[in-house]
Amino acid sequence: MNPKKVFIDGTHIKVHANNHKYTTGQVVEDDLFYVEELKAEIREERVREERKALKSLEKAPEAKEKKISTSDPESGWYHKGEHKQVFAYCAQVACDEHGWVLGFTSHPGHEHDSRTFKAIYDVLQSHYELEMLVMDAGYKTPAIAHELMKAQLTAVFPYKRPMTKKGFFKKYEYHYDEEFDTYTCPNQQLLGYTRTTKEGYRQYKSHPKICEHCPLLEQCTQSQNHVKVIERHLWERDLEAFEKLRRLGFASAIYAERKETIERIFGSSKEFHGLRYTNQSGREKLQTKLALTFACLNMKKLAKMMKSREGTPFLFWTFRVKIAKLPSMTRKPTDISVGLSAV
């Protein structure tokens, strides 16, 4: 095993349940892992600007109406495109560059990768000395970049297409000047800082009287008051640092290894080990199934490795996989195996 370079990704597992049997209820999601740290930075920002504290920062999260399966209430309603809508679980899995599974976590299917990242990250941090994490675009957020930058880890992300309407300028076409804390638009006009939102975004706005007569207005904004607004996250600098790394040639080659590592694990586990669907209801039983499946994949890899080394001194290997105890578990965690240790 080589945990220095770790590949992380999530895959959805369909629940063995009727998608038409459900109830609707108000669900309050847990706070994101970075909420308290972000709130603290926003408060400091307001103090520096000599502004009043935002009361909305102290409000409790609002409940959202969600579909709840009557067969498996712990699962989540998963959307992918317009047609694929099912109850599912999400498994976050990490492996090294040789395809050894290093750890996993399970979550309701409606939770995004950026929300579930912290769980698998904590598992890895507690067992291995990490150096580099390779992840897809779902993890490419300022919060995750900030978390990895604090730990002095290298992150490899792919290119993420700007979420801009067709025919409009992309955000990268507005040049940011860090020294003066301003943006310059394609028509060489300045957008100055105005305020910081409760979500942690600093807003920069243009001058309406200048923009009103700008020949590029139709490619810039559709606002009725002719004001262009650009938002920059408080931790945008950390994300930009990893984006610069992405442009280097070696980062692209490393990201391409995903298809030979983590994606191959998902393909094998679903095609040959029945991980497309759950067999039993409940997240606890899914956690056991994931542990057994990934232990099997590791043992198959070990068997192939030992066969290729026939004639070398024989080593006994023990697989030690500890299923993480979930809050809903009533019994002690089961000791099966996922990691490798020589005897």
CSV table of C-alpha atoms in Angstrom, one decimal, residues 9-14 19 67 76-90 109-113 136 258 263 266 270 276:
chain,number,residue,atom,x,y,z
A,9,ASP,CA,-14.7,9.3,-5.1
A,10,GLY,CA,-18.3,8.5,-4.4
A,11,THR,CA,-20.7,6.1,-5.9
A,12,HIS,CA,-24.4,5.6,-5.5
A,13,ILE,CA,-26.0,2.3,-4.5
A,14,LYS,CA,-29.7,1.9,-5.3
A,19,ASN,CA,-39.6,4.2,-5.4
A,67,LYS,CA,-39.1,12.3,0.2
A,76,GLY,CA,-32.1,9.5,0.3
A,77,TRP,CA,-33.8,10.5,-2.9
A,78,TYR,CA,-31.1,10.8,-5.5
A,79,HIS,CA,-31.4,12.9,-8.7
A,80,LYS,CA,-29.2,12.4,-11.7
A,81,GLY,CA,-30.4,14.2,-14.8
A,82,GLU,CA,-34.1,14.4,-15.6
A,83,HIS,CA,-34.9,10.7,-15.7
A,84,LYS,CA,-32.8,9.0,-13.0
A,85,GLN,CA,-34.6,9.5,-9.7
A,86,VAL,CA,-34.3,6.7,-7.1
A,87,PHE,CA,-33.8,6.1,-3.4
A,88,ALA,CA,-30.1,5.3,-2.9
A,89,TYR,CA,-27.1,5.5,-0.6
A,90,CYS,CA,-23.8,7.1,-1.4
A,109,GLY,CA,-28.1,9.3,-1.5
A,110,HIS,CA,-29.2,12.9,-1.6
A,111,GLU,CA,-26.0,14.3,0.1
A,112,HIS,CA,-23.5,15.9,-2.2
A,113,ASP,CA,-19.8,14.8,-2.4
A,136,ASP,CA,-13.2,14.8,-9.2
A,258,ARG,CA,-8.5,7.6,-11.6
A,263,GLU,CA,-13.2,3.8,-11.1
A,266,PHE,CA,-16.4,0.8,-8.5
A,270,LYS,CA,-20.9,-3.4,-9.0
A,276,ARG,CA,-25.4,-1.9,-7.6
